[in-house]
Coordinates of C-alpha atoms and ligand atoms in Angstrom, one line a residue:
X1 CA 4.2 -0.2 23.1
X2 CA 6.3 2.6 23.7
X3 CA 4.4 5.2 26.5
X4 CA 6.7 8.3 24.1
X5 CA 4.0 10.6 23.3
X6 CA 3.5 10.8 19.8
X7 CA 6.3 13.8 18.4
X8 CA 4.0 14.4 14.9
X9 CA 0.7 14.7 16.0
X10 CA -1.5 15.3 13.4
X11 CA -4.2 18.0 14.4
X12 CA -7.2 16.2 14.4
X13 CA -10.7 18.8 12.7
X14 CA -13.0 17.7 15.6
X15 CA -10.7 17.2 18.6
X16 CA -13.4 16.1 21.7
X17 CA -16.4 17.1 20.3
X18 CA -18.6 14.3 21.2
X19 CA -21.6 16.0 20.3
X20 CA -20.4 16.6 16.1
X21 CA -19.2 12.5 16.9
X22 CA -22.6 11.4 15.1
X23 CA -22.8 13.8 12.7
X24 CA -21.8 11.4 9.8
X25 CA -24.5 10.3 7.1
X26 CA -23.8 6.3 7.5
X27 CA -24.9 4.1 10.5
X28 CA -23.7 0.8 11.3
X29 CA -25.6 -2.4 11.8
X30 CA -25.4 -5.8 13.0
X31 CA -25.1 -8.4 10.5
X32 CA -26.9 -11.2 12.8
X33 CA -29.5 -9.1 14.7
X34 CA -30.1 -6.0 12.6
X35 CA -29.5 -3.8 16.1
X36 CA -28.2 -0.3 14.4
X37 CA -25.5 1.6 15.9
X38 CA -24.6 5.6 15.4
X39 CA -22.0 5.7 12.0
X40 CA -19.2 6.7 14.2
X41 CA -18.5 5.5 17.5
X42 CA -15.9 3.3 18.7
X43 CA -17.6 0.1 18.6
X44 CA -16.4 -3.0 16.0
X45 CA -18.9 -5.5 17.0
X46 CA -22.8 -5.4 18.0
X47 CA -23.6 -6.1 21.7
X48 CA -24.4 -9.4 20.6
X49 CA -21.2 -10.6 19.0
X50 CA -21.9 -9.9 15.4
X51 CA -19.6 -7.9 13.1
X52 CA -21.4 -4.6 11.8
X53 CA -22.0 -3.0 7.9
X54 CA -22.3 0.1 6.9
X55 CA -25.5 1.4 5.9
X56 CA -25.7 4.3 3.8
X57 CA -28.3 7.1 3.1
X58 CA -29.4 5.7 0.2
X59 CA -31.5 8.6 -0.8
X60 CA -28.0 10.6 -0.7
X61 CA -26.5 7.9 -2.9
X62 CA -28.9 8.4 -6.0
X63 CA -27.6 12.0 -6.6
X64 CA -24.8 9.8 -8.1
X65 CA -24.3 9.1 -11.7
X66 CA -21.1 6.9 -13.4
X67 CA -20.3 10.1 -15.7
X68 CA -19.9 11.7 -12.3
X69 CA -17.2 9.4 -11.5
X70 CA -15.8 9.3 -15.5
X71 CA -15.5 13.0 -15.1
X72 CA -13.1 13.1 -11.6
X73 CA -10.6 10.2 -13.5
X74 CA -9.1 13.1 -14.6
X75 CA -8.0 14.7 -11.4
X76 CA -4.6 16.0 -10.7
X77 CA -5.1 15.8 -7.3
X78 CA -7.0 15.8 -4.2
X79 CA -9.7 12.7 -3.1
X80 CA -11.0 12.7 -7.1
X81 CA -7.5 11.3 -7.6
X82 CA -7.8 8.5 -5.7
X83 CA -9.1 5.4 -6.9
X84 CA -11.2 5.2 -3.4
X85 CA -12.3 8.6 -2.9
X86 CA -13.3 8.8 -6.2
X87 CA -16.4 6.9 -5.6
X88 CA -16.6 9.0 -1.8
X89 CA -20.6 9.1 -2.0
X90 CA -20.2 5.2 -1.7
X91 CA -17.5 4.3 -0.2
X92 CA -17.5 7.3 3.2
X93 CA -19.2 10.9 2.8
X94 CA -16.6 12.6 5.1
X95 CA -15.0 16.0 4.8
X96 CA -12.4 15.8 2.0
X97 CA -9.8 17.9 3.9
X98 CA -10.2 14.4 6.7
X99 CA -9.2 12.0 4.0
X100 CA -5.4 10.1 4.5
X101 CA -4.9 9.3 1.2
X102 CA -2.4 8.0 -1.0
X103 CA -3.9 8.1 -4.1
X104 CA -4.2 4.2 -3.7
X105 CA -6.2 2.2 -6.3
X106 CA -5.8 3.3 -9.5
X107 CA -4.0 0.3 -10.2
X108 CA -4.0 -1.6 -14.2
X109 CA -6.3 -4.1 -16.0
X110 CA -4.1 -6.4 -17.8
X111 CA -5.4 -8.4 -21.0
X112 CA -2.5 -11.5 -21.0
X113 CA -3.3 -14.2 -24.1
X114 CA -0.5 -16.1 -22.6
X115 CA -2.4 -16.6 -18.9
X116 CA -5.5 -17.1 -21.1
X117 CA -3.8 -19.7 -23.0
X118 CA -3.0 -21.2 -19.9
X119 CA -6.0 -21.3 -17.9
X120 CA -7.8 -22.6 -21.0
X121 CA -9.8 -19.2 -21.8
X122 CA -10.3 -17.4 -25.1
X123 CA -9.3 -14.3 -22.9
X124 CA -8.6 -13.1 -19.4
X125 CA -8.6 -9.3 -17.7
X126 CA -6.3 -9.4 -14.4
X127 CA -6.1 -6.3 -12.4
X128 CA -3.8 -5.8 -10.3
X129 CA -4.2 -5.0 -7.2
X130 CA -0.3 -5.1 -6.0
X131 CA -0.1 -1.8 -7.9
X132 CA -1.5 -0.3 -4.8
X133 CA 0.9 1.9 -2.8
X134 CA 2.0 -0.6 -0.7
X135 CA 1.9 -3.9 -3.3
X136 CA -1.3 -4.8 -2.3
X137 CA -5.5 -4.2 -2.0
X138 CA -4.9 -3.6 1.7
X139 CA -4.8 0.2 0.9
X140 CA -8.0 0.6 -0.1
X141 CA -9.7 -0.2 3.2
X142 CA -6.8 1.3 5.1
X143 CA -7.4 4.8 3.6
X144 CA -10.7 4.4 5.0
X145 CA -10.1 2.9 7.9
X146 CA -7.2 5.6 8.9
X147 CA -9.3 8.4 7.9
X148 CA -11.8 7.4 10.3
X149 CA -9.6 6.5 13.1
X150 CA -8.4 10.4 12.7
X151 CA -11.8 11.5 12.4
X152 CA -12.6 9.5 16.2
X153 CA -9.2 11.3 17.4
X154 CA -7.8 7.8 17.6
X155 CA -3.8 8.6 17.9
X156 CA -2.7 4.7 17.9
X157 CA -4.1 1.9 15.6
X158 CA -3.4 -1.7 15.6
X159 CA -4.1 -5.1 13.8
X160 CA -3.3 -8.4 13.9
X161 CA -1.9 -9.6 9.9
X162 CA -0.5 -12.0 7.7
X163 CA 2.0 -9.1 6.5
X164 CA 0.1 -7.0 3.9
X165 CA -2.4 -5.4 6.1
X166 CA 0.3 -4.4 8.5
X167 CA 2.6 -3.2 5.8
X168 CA -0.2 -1.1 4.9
X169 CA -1.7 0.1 7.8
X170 CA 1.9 1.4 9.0
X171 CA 2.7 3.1 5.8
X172 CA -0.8 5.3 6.6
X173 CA -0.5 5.6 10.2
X174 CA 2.9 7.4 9.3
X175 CA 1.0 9.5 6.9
X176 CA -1.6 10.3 9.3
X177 CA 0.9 10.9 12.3
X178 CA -0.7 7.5 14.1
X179 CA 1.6 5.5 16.2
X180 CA 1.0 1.5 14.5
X181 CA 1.7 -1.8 16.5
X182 CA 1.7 -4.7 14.5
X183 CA 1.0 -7.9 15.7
X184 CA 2.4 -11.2 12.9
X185 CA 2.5 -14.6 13.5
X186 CA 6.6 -15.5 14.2
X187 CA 8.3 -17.0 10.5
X188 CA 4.9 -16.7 8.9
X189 CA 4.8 -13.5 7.0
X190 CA 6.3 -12.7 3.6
X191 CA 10.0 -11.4 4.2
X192 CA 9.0 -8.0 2.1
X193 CA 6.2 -7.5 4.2
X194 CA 8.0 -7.8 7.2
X195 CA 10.5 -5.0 5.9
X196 CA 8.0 -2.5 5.2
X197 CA 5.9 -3.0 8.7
X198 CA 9.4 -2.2 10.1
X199 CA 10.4 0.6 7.3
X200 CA 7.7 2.6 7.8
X201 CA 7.9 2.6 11.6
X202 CA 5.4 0.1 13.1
X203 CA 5.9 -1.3 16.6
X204 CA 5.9 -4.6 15.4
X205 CA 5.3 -7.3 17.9
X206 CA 6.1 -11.4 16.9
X207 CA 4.2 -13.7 18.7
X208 CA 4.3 -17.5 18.9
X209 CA 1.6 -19.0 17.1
X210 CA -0.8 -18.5 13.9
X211 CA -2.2 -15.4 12.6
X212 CA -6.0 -16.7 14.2
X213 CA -3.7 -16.0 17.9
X214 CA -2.3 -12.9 16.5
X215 CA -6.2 -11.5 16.0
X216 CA -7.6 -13.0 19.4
X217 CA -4.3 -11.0 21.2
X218 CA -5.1 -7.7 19.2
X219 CA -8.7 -7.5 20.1
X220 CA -7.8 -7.5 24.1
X221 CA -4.5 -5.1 23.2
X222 CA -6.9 -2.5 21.8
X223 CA -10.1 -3.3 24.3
X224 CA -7.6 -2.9 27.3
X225 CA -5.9 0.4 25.8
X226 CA -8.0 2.3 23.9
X227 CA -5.8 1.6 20.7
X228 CA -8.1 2.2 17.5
X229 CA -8.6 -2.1 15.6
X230 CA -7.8 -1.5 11.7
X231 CA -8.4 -5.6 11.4
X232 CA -11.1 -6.6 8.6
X233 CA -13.2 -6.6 11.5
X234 CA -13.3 -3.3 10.9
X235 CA -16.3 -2.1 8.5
X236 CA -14.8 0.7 7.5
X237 CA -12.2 -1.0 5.6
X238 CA -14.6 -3.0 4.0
X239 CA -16.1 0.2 2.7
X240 CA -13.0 1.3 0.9
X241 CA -12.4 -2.4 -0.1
X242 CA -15.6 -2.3 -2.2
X243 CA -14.2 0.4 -4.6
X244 CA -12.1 -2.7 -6.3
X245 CA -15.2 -3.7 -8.0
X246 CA -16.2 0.3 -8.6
X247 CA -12.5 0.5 -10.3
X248 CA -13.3 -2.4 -12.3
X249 CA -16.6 -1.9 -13.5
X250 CA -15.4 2.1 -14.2
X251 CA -11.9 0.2 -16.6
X252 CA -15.2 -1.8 -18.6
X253 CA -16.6 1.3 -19.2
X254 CA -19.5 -0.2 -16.8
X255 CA -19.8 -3.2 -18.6
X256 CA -20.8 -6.0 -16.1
X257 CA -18.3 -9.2 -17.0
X258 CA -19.8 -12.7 -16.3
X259 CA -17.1 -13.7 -14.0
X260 CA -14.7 -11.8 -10.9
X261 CA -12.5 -14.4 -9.3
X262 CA -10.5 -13.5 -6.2
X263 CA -8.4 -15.2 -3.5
X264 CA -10.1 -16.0 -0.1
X265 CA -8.4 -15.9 3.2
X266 CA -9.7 -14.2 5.8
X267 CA -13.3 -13.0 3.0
X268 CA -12.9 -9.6 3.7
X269 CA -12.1 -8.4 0.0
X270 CA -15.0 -10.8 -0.9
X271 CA -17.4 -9.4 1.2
X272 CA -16.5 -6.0 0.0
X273 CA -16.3 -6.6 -3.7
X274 CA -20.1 -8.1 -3.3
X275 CA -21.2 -5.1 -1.1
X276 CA -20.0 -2.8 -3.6
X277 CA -21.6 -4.5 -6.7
X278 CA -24.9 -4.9 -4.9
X279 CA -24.9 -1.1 -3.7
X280 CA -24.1 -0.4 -7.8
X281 CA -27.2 -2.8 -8.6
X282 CA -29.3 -1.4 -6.5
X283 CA -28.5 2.1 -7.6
X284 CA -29.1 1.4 -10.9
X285 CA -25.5 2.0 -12.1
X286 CA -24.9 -1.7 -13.5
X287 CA -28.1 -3.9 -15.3
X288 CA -26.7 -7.0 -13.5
X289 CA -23.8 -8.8 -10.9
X290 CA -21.4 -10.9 -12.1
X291 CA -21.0 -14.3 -10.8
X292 CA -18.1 -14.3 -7.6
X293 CA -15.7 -17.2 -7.4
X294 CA -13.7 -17.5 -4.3
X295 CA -10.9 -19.1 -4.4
X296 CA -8.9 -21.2 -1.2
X297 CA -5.8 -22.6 -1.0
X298 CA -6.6 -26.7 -0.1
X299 CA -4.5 -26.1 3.6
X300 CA -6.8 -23.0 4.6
X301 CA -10.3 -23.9 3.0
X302 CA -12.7 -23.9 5.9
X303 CA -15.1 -21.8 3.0
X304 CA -14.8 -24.4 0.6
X305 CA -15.8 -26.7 3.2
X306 CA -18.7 -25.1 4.3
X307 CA -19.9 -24.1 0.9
X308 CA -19.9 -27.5 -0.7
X309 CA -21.8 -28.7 2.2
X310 CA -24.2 -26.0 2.8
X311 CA -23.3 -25.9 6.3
X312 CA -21.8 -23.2 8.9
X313 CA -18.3 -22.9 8.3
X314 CA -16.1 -24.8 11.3
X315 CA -12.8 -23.1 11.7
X316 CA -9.9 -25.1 10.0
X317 CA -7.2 -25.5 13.0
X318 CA -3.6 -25.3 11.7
X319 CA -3.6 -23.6 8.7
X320 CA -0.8 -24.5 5.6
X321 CA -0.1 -22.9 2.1
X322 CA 2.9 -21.0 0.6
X323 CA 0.1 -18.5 0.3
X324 CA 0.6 -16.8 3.0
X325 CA -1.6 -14.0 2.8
X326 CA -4.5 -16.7 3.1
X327 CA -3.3 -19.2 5.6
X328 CA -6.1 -18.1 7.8
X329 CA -8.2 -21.3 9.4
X330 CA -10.5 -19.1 11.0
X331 CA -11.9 -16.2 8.9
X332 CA -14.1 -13.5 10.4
X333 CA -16.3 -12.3 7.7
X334 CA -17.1 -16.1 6.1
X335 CA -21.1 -15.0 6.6
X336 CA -20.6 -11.9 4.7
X337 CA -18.6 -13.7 1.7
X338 CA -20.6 -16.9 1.7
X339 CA -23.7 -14.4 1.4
X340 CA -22.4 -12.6 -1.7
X341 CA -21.4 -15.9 -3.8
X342 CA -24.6 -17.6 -3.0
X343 CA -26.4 -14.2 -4.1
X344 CA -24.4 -13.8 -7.4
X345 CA -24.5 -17.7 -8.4
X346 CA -20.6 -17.7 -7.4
X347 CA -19.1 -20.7 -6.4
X348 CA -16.2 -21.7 -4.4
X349 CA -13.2 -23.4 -4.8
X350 CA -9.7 -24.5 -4.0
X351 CA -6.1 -25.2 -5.6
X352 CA -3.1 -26.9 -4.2
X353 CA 0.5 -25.4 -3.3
X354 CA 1.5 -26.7 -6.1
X355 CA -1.4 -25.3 -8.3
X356 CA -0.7 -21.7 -6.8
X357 CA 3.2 -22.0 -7.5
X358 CA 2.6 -23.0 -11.0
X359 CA -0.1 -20.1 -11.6
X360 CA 2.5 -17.9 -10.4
X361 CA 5.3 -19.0 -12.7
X362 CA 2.5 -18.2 -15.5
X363 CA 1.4 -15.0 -14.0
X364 CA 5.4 -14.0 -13.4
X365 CA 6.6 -15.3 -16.9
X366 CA 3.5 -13.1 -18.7
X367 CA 5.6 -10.5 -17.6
X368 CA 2.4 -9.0 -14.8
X369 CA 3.6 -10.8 -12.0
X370 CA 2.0 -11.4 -8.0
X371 CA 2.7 -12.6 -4.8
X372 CA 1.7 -16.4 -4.3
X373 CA -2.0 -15.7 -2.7
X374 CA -3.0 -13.8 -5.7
X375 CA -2.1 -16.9 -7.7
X376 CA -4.3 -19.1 -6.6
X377 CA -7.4 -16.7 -8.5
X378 CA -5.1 -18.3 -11.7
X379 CA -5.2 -21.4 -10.8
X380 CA -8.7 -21.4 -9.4
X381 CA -9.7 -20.3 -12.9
X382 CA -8.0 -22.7 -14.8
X383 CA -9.6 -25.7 -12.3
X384 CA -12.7 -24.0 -12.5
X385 CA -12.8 -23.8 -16.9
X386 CA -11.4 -27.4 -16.9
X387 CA -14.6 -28.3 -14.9
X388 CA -16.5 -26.7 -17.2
X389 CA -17.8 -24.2 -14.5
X390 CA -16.9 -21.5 -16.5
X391 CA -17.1 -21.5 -20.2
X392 CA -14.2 -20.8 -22.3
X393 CA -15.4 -17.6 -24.1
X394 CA -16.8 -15.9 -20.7
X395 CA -15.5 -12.6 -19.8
X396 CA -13.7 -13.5 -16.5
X397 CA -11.3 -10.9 -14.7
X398 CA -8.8 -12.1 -11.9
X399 CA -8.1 -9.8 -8.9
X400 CA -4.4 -10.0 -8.3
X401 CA -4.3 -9.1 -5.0
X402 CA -0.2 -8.6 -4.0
X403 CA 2.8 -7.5 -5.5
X404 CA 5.4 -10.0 -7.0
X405 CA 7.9 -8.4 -4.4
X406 CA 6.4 -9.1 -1.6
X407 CA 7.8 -12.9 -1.0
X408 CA 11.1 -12.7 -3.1
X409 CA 12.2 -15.6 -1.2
X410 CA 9.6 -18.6 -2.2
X411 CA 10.3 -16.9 -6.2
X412 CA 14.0 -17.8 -5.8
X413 CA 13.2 -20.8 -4.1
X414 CA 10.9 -21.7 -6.9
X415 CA 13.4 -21.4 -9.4
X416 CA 16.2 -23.0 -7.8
X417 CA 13.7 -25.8 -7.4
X418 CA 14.0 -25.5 -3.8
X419 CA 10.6 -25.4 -2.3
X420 CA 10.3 -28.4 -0.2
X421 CA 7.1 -30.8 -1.6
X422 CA 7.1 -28.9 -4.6
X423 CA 7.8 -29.7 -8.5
X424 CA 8.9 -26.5 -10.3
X425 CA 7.3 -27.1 -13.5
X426 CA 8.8 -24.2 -15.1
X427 CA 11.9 -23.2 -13.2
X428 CA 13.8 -20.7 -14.7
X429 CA 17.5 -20.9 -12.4
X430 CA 19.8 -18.4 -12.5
X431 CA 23.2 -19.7 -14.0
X432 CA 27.0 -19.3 -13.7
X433 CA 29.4 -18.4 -16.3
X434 CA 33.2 -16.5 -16.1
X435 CA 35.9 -15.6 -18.0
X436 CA 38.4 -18.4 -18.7
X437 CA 42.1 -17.9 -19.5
X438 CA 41.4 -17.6 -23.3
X439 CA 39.1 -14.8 -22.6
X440 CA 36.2 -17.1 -23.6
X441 CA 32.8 -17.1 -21.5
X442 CA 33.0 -20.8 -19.7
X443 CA 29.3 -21.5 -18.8
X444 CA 29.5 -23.5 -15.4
Ligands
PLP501 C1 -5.2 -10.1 2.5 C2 -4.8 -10.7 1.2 C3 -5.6 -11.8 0.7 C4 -6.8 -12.3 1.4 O1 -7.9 -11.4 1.4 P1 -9.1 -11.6 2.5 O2 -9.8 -10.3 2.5 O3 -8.4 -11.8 3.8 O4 -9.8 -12.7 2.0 C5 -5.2 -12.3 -0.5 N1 -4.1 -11.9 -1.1 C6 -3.3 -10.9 -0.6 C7 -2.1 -10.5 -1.4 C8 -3.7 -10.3 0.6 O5 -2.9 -9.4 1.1
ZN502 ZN1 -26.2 -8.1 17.0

């Protein structure tokens, strides 16, 4: 990383004052050994190893009602706007005028009869979460994640990504005036996610190897340098994660549905969906939780694994799907996830390559659309009715987690039937035609 001082700094409220460093509402705990931690000091794990959660002031939190939050959808602007900071008293209390926002979230529930009709439901919700600012969920926890790194005076952040947290997390360091360094695994990440890491100004680092290296390099990168870690390891993201499931319940008008079914890579977004549910229970703003499925691609399913055998998750080595925002062997918050579907009556499961590419080509042909990971929350569903876990007239929504954009390539490839191992069911190639001599169109 360049030593060029950063030309943009952005003027940060509480430059060096250690002593207003506490003075947040939150504190952090360890999820193995229940040590607590002040809310913000520049600590990811507990002494002991274990990754930390945020612990709010609950007795703050029941000032809270959901027509407070119907009554800010309406915003023009400013945090009420966003479909994070909406839900502020849960997600962070912090000073509004801290906040680096992009109004992210906010993003569409889609009734489709014809993905319903596929996965062998009477109906199906999707919401998209590619509709975020930068195509996918990643910009929910990297609002909050930014804004705290700019409320630590942090002037560099890094992470270690499969593409869409790096996409993201450069796209708000540039908001925020941050310098980013990116590290991805070399020819692993999506080609559109690639383009916006480097668009929006990243110092983006290749390295040999898979995205479980890419994370082990990070951690000593920011240890050694003092470089603020925007990884899922990262509870704050986790916070602003969890306003997926206060978006959703808010579109149901607070309606609890029986299922939420989501991809799983490295059970970040799972562990925050659950969080934020259970914070909703306890609060008494939803009667009940749904049931959480997780859903693995078969090459990266050290969850599945674990989960069907009750046992502690072993690390998969040599992770493989055309998913690649979940080819993760190795995933850091499995205790966190495994926790949530266990508490909900969730299950897990796991779909095939093939099973994700010919979700997609339903999801895509609906007219909605995602990026391959996403996907596999279609075809998990349709595995999962077909088993008769979930019953055909439940009310199931699908997270689509990525933007159809994001991997142009395997679409093409897809419908060119050019994906190597792979059958496209329902390839729709492109054809050729010209004019010929008569002025007729000849059809090649
Ligand atoms: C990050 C990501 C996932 C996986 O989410 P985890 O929190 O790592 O389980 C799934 N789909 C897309 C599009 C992603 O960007
Ligand atoms: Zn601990």
């Amino acid at each position: 990383m360049s030593s060029t001082p950063n030309p943009n700094p952005n003027p940060n409220p509480n430059p060096n004052d250690a002593s207003d460093a506490q003075d947040v509402s939150w504190t952090l705990r360890c999820v193995e050994c229940d040590v607590a931690y002040p809310g913000l000091e520049l600590r990811y794990r507990c002494d002991c190893g274990g990754t930390l959660d945020v612990i709010h002031d609950v007795a703050r939190q029941r000032e809270v009602t959901t027509a407070l939050f119907d009554a800010r959808l309406g915003a023009r602007e400013g945090p009420d706007r966003s479909g994070v900071w909406r839900y502020r008293e849960l997600v962070l209390p912090v000073e509004p005028e801290t906040i680096v926002s992009r109004q992210e979230g906010n993003t569409r529930l889609y009734h489709s009869p014809a993905v319903a009709s596929w996965a062998g439901l009477d109906a199906i919700l999707l919401k998209h979460e590619g509709e975020n600012p930068t195509g996918s969920f990643k910009d929910r926890g990297m609002t909050a994640g930014v804004t705290v790194a700019r409320r630590l005076g942090m002037r560099r952040v890094a992470c270690a990504s499969t593409g869409n947290t790096s996409a993201s997390m450069a796209s708000y360091a540039a908001v925020a005036g941050m310098e980013a360094l990116v590290f991805i695994p070399e020819g692993k990440i999506a080609y559109g996610k690639l383009a916006q890491s480097l668009a929006y100004g990243a110092h983006t680092v290749q390295i040999p190897g898979d995205f479980d290296a890419a994370m082990t390099l990070v951690e000593r990168v920011c240890a050694e340098r003092g470089i603020y870690l925007l990884n899922s390891i990262n509870p704050f993201r986790i916070e602003g994660q969890k306003a997926i499931g206060f978006e959703l319940l808010q579109d149901l008008a607070w309606q609890v549905p029986d299922w939420i079914v989501l991809p799983g890579g490295n059970l970040g977004n799972s562990s925050a969906l659950y969080k934020g549910l259970a914070e909703l229970l306890a609060l008494g703003l939803i009667p009940r939780l749904p049931r959480i499925a997780v859903i693995q691609a078969e090459g990266a399913s050290p969850l599945y694994e674990a989960w069907t055998r009750s046992a502690e998750l072993v690390p998969a080595p040599n992770a493989e799907t055309v998913a690649t925002a979940i080819r993760i062997g190795n995933p850091v918050s499995w205790r966190k996830s495994l926790r949530g579907i266990v508490a909900t009556r969730g299950v897990v499961e796991r779909v095939s390559d093939q099973e994700i590419v010919d979700a997609k080509a339903q999801v895509d042909r609906a007219g909605i659309g995602a990026e391959p990971a996403s996907c596999a929350t279609v075809a998990g569903i349709r595995k999962l009715v077909g088993a008769g876990v979930i019953r055909p007239d439940e009310r199931v929504c699908g997270i689509l987690t990525g933007n159809l954009l994001k991997d142009p390539e395997l679409v093409v490839g897809y419908h060119r039937g050019e994906l190597p191992g792979l059958v496209s069911t329902y390839a729709n190639p492109p054809v050729r035609a010209r004019l010929g001599q008569d002025g007729q169109l000849v059809w090649e």
